[in-house]
Coordinates of C-alpha atoms and ligand atoms in Angstrom, one line a residue:
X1 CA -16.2 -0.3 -27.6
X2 CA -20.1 0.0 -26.8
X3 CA -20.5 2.6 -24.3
X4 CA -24.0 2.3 -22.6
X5 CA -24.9 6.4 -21.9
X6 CA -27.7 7.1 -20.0
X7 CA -28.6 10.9 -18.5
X8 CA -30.1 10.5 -15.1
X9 CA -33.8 12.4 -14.1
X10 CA -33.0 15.7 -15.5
X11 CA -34.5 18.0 -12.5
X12 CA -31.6 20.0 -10.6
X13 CA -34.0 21.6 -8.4
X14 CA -33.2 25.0 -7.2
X15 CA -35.3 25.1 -3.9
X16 CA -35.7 28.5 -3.0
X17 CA -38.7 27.6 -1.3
X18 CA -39.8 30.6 1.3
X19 CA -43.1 29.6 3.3
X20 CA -44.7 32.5 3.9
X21 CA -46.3 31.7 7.4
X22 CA -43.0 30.9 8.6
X23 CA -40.3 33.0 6.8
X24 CA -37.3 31.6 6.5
X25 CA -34.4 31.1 3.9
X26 CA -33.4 27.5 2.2
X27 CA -29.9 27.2 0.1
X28 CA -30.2 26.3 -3.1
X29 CA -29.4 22.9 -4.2
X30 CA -28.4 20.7 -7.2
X31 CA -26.1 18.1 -8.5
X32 CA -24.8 16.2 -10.8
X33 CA -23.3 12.5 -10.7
X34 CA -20.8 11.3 -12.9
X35 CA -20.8 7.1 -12.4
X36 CA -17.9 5.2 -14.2
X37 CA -17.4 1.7 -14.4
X38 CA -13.5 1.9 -15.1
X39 CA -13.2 -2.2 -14.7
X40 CA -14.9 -5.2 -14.4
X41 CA -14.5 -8.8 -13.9
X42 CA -16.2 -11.9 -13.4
X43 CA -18.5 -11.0 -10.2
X44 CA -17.1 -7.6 -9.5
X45 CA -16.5 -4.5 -11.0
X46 CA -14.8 -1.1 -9.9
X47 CA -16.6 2.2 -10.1
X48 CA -16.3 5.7 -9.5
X49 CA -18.6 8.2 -8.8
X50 CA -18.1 12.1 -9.3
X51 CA -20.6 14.0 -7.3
X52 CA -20.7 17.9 -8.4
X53 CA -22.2 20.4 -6.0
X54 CA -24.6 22.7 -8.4
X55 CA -26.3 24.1 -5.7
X56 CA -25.2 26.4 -2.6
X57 CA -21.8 25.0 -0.3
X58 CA -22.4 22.6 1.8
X59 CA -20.6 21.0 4.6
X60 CA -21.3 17.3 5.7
X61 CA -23.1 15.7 2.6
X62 CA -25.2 12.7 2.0
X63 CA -25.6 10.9 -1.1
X64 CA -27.7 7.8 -2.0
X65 CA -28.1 6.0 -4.9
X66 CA -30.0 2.2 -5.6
X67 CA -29.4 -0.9 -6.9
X68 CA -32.0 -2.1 -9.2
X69 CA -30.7 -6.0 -8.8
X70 CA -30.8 -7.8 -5.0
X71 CA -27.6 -9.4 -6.1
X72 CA -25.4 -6.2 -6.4
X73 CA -23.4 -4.8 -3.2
X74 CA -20.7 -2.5 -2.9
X75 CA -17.6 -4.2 -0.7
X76 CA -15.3 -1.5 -0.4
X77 CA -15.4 2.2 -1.0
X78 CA -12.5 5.2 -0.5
X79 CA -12.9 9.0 -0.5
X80 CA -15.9 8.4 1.5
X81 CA -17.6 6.3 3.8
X82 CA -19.5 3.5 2.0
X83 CA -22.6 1.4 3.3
X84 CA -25.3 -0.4 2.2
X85 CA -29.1 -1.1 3.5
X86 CA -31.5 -3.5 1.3
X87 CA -30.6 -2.3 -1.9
X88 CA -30.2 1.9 -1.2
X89 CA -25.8 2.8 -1.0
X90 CA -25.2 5.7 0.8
X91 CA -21.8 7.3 0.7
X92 CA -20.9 9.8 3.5
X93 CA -17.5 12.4 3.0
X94 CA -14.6 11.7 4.5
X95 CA -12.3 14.9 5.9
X96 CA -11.2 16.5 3.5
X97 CA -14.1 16.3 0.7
X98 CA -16.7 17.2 4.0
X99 CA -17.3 20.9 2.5
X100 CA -18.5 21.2 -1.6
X101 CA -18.4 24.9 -2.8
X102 CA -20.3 25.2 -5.7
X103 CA -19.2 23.5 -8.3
X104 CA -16.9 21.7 -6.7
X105 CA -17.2 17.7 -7.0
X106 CA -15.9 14.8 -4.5
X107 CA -14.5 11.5 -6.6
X108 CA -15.5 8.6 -4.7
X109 CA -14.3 5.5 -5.6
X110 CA -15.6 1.5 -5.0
X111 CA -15.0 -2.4 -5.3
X112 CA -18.9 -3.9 -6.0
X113 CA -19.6 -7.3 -6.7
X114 CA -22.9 -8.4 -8.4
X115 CA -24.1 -12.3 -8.8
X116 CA -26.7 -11.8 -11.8
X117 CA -26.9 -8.8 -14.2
X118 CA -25.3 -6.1 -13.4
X119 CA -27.5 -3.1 -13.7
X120 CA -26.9 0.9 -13.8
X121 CA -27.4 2.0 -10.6
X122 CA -30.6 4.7 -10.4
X123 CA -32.1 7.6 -8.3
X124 CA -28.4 9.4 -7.6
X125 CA -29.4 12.2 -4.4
X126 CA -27.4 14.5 -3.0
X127 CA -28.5 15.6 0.8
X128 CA -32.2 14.0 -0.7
X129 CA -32.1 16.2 -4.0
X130 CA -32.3 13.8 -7.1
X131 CA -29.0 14.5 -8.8
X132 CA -28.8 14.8 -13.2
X133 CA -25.9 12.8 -15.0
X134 CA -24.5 9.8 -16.8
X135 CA -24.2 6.6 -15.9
X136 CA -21.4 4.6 -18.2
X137 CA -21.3 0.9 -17.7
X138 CA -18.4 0.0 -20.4
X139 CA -15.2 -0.6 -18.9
X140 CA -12.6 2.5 -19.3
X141 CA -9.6 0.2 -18.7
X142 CA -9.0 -2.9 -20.7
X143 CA -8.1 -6.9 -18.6
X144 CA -4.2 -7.4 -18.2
X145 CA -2.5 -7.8 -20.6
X146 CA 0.3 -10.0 -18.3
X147 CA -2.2 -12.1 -16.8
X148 CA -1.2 -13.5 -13.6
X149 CA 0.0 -17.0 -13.9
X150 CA 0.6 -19.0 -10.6
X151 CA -1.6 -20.5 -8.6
X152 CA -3.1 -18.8 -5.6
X153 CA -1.0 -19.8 -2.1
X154 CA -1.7 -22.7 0.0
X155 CA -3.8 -22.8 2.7
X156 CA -1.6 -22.4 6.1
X157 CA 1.3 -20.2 4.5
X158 CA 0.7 -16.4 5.5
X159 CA -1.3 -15.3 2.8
X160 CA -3.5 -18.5 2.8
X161 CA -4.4 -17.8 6.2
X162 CA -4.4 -14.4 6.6
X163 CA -6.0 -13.3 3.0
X164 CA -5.7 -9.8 1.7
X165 CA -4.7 -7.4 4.4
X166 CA -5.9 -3.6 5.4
X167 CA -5.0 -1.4 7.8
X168 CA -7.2 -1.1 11.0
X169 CA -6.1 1.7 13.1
X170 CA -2.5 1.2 13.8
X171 CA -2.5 -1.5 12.9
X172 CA -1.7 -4.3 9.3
X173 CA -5.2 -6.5 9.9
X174 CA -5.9 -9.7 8.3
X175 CA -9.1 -10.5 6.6
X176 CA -10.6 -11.7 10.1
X177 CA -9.8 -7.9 11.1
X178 CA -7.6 -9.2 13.2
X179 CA -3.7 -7.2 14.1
X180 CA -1.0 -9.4 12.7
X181 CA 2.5 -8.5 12.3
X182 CA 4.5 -9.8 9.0
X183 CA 8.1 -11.1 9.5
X184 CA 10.6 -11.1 6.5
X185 CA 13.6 -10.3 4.3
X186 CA 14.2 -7.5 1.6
X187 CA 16.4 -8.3 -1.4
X188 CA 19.6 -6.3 -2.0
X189 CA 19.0 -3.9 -5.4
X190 CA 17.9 -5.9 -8.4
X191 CA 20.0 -4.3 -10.5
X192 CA 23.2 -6.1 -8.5
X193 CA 21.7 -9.1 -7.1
X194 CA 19.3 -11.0 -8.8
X195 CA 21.1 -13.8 -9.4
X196 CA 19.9 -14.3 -5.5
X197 CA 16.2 -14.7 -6.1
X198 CA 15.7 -18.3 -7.7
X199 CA 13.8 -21.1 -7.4
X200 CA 15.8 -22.9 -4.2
X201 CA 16.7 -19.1 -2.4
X202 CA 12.8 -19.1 -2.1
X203 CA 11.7 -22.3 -1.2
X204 CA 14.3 -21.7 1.8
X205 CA 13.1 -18.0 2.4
X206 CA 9.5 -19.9 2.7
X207 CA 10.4 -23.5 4.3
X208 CA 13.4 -22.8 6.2
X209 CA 13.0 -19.1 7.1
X210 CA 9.3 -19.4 7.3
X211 CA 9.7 -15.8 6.2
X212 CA 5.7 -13.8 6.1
X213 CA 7.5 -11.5 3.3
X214 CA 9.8 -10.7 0.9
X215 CA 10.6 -6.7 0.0
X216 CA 11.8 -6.3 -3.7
X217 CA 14.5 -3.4 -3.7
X218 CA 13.9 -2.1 -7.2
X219 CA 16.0 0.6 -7.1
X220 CA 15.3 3.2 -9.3
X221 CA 18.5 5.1 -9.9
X222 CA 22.4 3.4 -9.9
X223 CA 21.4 1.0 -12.6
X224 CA 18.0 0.5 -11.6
X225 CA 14.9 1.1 -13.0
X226 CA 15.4 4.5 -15.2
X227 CA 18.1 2.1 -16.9
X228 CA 15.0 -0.3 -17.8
X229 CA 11.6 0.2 -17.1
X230 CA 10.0 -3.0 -18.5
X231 CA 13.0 -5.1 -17.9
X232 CA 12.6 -4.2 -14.0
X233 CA 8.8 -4.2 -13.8
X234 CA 9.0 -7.6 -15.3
X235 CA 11.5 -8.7 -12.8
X236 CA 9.6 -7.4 -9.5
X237 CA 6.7 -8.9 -11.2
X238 CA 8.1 -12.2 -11.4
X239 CA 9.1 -12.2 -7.7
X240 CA 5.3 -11.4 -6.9
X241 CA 4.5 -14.8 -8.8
X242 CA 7.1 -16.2 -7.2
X243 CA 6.3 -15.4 -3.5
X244 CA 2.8 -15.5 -4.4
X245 CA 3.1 -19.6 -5.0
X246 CA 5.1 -19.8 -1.8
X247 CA 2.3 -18.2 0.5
X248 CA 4.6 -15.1 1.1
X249 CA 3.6 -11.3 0.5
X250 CA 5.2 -8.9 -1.8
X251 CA 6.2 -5.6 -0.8
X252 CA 7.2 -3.7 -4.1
X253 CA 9.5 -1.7 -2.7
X254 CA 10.4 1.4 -5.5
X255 CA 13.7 2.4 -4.0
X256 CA 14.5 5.7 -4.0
X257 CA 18.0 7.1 -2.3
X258 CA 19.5 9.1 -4.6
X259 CA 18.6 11.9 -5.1
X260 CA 16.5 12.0 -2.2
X261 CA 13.6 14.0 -3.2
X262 CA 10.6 11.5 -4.2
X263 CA 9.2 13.9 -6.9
X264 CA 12.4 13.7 -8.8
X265 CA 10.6 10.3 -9.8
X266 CA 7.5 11.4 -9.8
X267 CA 7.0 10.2 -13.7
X268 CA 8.9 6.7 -13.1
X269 CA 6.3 5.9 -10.1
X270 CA 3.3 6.6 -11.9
X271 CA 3.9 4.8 -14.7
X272 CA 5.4 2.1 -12.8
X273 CA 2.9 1.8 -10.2
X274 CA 0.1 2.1 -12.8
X275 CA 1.8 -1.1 -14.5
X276 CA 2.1 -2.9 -11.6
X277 CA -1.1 -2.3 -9.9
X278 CA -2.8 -3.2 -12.8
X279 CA -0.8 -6.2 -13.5
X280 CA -1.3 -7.6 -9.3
X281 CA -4.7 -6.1 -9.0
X282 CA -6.2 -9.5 -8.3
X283 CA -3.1 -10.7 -6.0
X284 CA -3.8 -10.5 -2.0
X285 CA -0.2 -11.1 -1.6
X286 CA 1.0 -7.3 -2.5
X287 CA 2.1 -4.6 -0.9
X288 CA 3.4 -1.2 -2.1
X289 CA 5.8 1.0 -0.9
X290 CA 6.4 3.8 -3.1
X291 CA 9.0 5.8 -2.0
X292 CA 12.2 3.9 0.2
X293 CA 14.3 7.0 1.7
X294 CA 12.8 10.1 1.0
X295 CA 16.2 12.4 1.9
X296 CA 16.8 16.2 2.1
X297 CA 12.9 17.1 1.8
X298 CA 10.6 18.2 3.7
X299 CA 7.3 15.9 4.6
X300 CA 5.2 18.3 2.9
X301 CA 7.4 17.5 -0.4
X302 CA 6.7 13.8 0.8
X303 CA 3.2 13.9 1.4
X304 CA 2.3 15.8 -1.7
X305 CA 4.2 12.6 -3.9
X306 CA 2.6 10.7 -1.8
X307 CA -0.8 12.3 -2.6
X308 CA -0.1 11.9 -6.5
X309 CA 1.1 8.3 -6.5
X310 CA -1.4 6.6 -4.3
X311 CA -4.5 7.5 -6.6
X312 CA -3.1 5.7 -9.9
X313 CA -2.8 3.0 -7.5
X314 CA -6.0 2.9 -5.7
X315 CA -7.1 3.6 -9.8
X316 CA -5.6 0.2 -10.7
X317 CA -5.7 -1.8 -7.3
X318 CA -8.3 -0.2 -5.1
X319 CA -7.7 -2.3 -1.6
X320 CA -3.7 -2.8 -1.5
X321 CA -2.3 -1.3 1.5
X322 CA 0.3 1.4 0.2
X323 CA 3.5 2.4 2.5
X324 CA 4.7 6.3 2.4
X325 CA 8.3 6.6 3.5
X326 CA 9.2 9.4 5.5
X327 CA 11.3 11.9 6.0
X328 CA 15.2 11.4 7.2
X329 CA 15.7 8.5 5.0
X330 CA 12.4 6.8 6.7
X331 CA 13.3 7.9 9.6
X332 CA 9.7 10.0 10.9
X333 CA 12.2 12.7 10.7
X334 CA 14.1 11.9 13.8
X335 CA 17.6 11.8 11.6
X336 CA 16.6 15.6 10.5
X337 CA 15.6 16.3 14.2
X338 CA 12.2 16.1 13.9
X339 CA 10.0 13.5 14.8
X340 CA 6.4 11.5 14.1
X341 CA 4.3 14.8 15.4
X342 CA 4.6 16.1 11.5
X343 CA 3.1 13.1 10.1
X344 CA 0.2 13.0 12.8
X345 CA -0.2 16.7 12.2
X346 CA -0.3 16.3 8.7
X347 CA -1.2 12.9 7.0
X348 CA -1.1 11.8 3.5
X349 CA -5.1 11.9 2.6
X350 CA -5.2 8.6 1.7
X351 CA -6.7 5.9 3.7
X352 CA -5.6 2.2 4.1
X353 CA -1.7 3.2 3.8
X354 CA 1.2 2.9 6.8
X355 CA 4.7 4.9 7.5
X356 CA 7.7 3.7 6.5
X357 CA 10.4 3.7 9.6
X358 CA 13.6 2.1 9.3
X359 CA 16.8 1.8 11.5
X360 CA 20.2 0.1 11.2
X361 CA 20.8 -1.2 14.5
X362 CA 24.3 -0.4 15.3
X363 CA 23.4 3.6 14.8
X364 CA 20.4 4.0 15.2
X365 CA 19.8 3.1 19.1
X366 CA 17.9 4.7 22.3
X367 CA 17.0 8.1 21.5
X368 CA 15.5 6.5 18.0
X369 CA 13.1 3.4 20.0
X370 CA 12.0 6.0 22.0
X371 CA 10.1 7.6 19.3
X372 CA 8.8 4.5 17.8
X373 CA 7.7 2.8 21.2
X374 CA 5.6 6.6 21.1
X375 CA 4.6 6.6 17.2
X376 CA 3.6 3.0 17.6
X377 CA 0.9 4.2 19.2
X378 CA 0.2 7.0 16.9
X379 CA 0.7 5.7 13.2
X380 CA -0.1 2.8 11.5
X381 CA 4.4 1.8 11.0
X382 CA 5.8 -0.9 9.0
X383 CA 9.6 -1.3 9.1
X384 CA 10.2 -1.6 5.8
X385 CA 14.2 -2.1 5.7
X386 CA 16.2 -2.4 8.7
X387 CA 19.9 -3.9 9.4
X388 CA 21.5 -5.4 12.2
X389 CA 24.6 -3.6 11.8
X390 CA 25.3 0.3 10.6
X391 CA 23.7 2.2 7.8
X392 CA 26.6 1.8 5.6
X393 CA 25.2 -1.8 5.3
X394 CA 28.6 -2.9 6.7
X395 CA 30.7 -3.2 9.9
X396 CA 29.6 -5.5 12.9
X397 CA 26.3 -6.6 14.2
X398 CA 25.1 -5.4 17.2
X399 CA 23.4 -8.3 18.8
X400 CA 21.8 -6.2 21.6
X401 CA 20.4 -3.2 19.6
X402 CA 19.1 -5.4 17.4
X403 CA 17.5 -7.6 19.9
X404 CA 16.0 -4.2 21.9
X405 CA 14.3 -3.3 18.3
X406 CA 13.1 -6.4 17.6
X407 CA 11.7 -6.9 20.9
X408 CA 9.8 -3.4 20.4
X409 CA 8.3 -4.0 16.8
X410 CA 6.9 -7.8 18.3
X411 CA 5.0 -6.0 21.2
X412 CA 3.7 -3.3 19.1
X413 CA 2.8 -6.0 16.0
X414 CA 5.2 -4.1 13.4
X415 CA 5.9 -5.6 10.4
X416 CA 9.8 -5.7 9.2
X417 CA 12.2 -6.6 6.2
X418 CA 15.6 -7.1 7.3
X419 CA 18.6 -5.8 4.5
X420 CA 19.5 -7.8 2.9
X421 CA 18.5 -11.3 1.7
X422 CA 21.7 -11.3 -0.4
X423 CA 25.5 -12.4 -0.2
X424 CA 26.5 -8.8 -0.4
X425 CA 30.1 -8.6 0.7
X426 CA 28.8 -6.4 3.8
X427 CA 27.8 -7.0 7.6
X428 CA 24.0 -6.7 6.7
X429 CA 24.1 -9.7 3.6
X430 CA 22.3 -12.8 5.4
X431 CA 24.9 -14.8 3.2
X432 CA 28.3 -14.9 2.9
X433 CA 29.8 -13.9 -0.2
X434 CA 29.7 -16.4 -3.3
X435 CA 26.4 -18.5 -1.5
X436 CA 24.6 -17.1 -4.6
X437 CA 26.7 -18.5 -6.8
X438 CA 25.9 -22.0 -5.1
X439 CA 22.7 -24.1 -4.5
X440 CA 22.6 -24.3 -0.9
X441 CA 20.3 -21.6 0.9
X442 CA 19.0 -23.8 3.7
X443 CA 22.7 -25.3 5.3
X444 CA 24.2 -22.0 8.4
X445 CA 27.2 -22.8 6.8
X446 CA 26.2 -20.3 4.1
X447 CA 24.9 -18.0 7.3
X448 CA 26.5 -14.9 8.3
X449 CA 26.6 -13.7 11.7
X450 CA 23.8 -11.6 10.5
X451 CA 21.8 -14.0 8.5
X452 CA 22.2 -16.6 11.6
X453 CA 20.6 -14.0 13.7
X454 CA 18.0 -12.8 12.1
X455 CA 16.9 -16.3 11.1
X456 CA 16.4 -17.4 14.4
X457 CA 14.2 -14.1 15.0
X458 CA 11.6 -14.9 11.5
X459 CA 11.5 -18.3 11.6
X460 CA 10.0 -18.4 15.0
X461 CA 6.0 -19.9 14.8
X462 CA 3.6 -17.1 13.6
X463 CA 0.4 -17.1 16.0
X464 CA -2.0 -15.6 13.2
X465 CA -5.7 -14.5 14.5
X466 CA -8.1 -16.7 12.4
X467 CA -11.5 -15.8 13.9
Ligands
IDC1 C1 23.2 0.1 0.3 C2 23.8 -1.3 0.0 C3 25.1 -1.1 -0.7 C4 25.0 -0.2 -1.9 C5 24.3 1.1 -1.5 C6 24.1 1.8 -2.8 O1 23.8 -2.1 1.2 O2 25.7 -2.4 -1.1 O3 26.3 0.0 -2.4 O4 23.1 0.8 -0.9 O5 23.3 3.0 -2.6 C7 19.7 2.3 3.2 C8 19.2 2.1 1.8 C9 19.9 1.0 1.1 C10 21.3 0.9 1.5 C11 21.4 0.6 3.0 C12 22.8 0.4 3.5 O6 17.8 2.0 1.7 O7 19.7 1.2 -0.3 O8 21.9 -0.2 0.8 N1 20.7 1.6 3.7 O9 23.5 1.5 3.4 N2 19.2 3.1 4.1 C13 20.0 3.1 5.2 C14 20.9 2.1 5.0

């Protein structure tokens, strides 16, 4: 591959400047910028830039660079805080990346899009010092190889009308930056049940349910995806597609439960999020949740997975909004006896990404809403998984409890996946037993008490915010 090389103005200044009519004492400064075009695509292109510190610390940082075409614009940026004026970017740090000792460096990443040419960038300055480095143009990562295949969703299903989402606040925003909340269903675990995702179960999870969403459970133990890593990354993928052409979202849900510590999987997420991300990078329609039930860890365990699997996807598929789970089987920690105060305390350094809470209705009651209703206002949540019955996935629905929690999540705008979209032979199966076996999704004679239930709570008009 042709790699385009060239060093930046070579003049790391070390200003040691003392005036001697007015005495005083001026840090030393220097930089270097490292700019990296790691992919590209018709219009756009995804860069990063890693800014070294050559001269002394400094805290709160400033650096510019320009566009030499008017047709060039950056449209989204992370580990900093990217804007534009005429044709001068200027990144400012973010948190955690606000104080460069020497030597240290800050990897900021960004979407651009160009019309024309697309130019190296030029006159890289850190707090106004003009920086030395490369600038490499060539592509690091090659096009899919799986290119994606359907056709892109119809206007006036939910991803026609409410585009590729983001989080804003607490809040899941559309592309008018607007709150929405998502409505939907989560598969049982591939591995068991995929005889339930078809052609017809979709068209009624879209038409008849007039579901927002559909979760895929790819469990990665008990069968699941250690068993058959490309075999299950092609069958999530496929589901994408599939929801994709119906107007829903994806949530690629890697579904982690036993054993309950996240980095136990560590290796598996990478590499399967890496594939996936790459794969769905153009898709609006996908969401990912990378760990289901984190169990018998602590958050910090949680957040530092967290911390190592959202960067290969931000690498791959820089504006997806990512879900973390949380401790207590995605619980905020109540089911441990802790609560939300660790997470706000303590967030994953990642931006655009939302909490994991789930409950199973017929345990999980008072005591539990209470600490939502107060996260809610606290955390960006999305109820990943939740049942109307216990969290064996079995016994009796509890009408009210699920009513209460569905009531809370619709005035807070909180998105939710109900267990299961399957006919499990268990309470939380929206279909009875054998309906998968059948043809007919869309008749309640295939209902459960569950499935009935639920139904009448998704399929309920969404009031999207277009403008
Ligand atoms: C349950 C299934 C059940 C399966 C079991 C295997 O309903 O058929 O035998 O997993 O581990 C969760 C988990 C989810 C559970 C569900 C119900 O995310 O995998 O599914 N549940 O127990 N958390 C709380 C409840």
């Amino acid at each position: 591959m042709k790699r385009l090389t060239a060093l930046l103005a070579t003049c790391a200044t070390g200003l040691g400047l003392i005036a001697l009519s007015a005495p005083q004492v001026s840090a030393a400064t220097g930089c270097k910028v490292d700019y990296t075009i790691t992919s590209q695509w018709q219009g756009g292109f995804q860069a990063g830039v890693k800014v070294t510190n050559l001269g002394d610390p400094v805290t709160g940082w400033k650096l510019t660079f320009d566009w030499p075409d008017a047709g060039q614009k950056v449209v989204q940026g992370w580990n900093a805080t990217l804007s534009q004026s005429g044709s001068t970017v200027t990144a400012a740090p973010v948190d955690w990346n606000r104080t460069l000792a020497t030597g240290a460096a800050a990897d900021v990443g960004f979407v651009g899009s160009f019309t024309g040419a697309n130019p190296k960038p030029t006159s890289f300055k850190l707090n106004g010092v003009t920086c030395t480095g490369s600038v490499d143009q060539s592509p690091t990562t090659p096009p899919p190889t799986d290119p994606p295949t359907s056709p892109p969703p119809a206007n006036g299903t939910p991803v026609g009308v409410n585009g590729q989402l983001r989080v804003c606040g607490v809040n899941l925003c559309n592309q008018y930056n607007r709150p929405i909340q998502l409505r939907g269903m989560s598969t049982h675990g591939l591995q068991w049940f995929s005889k339930c995702y078809n052609t017809a179960s979709l068209d009624a999870l879209a038409k008849d349910w007039k579901a927002d969403l559909l979760r895929t459970a790819m469990y990665v133990q008990e069968g699941g995806y250690e068993t058959d890593p490309s075999g299950f990354t092609s069958k999530v993928n496929s589901l994408v597609d599939m929801a994709e052409a119906r107007g829903m979202y994806a949530m690629i849900d890697f579904h982690t439960l036993t054993p309950g510590d996240p980095t136990y999987n560590l290796d598996r997420a990478k590499t399967f999020f890496k594939s996936v991300a790459t794969r769905n990078a153009a898709k609006k329609n996908v969401i990912y949740e990378i760990a289901n039930e984190p169990n018998g860890v602590s958050w910090a365990t949680i957040k530092s997975y967290a911390e190592q699997v959202i960067p290969v996807i931000r690498a791959a598929d820089p504006d997806a909004v990512v879900i973390v789970g949380t401790r207590g089987w995605s619980s905020l920690g109540v089911s441990d006896g802790a609560d939300e105060s660790e997470i706000v305390n303590n967030p994953v350094n990642a931006t655009n990404i939302m909490y994991a809470f789930h409950f199973y209705a017929a345990s999980h009651t008072d005591s539990y809403r209470t600490v939502v209703n107060r996260a809610a206002t606290r955390l960006p949540l999305f109820v990943t998984e939740f049942g109307s019955v216990t969290y064996t996935g079995g016994g009796a629905v509890d009408r009210a409890s699920t009513t209460a929690w569905l009531d809370l999540l619709d005035r807070h705008k909180i998105g939710y996946a109900n267990w299961t979209y399957s006919d499990a032979d268990e309470g939380s199966a929206a279909f009875k037993p054998g309906t998968c076996n059948g043809t007919d999704y869309s008749s309640s004679a295939v209902l459960t008490e569950s499935g009935a239930l639920i139904k009448s709570r998704i399929s309920t008009a969404d009031s999207f915010p277009t403008s």
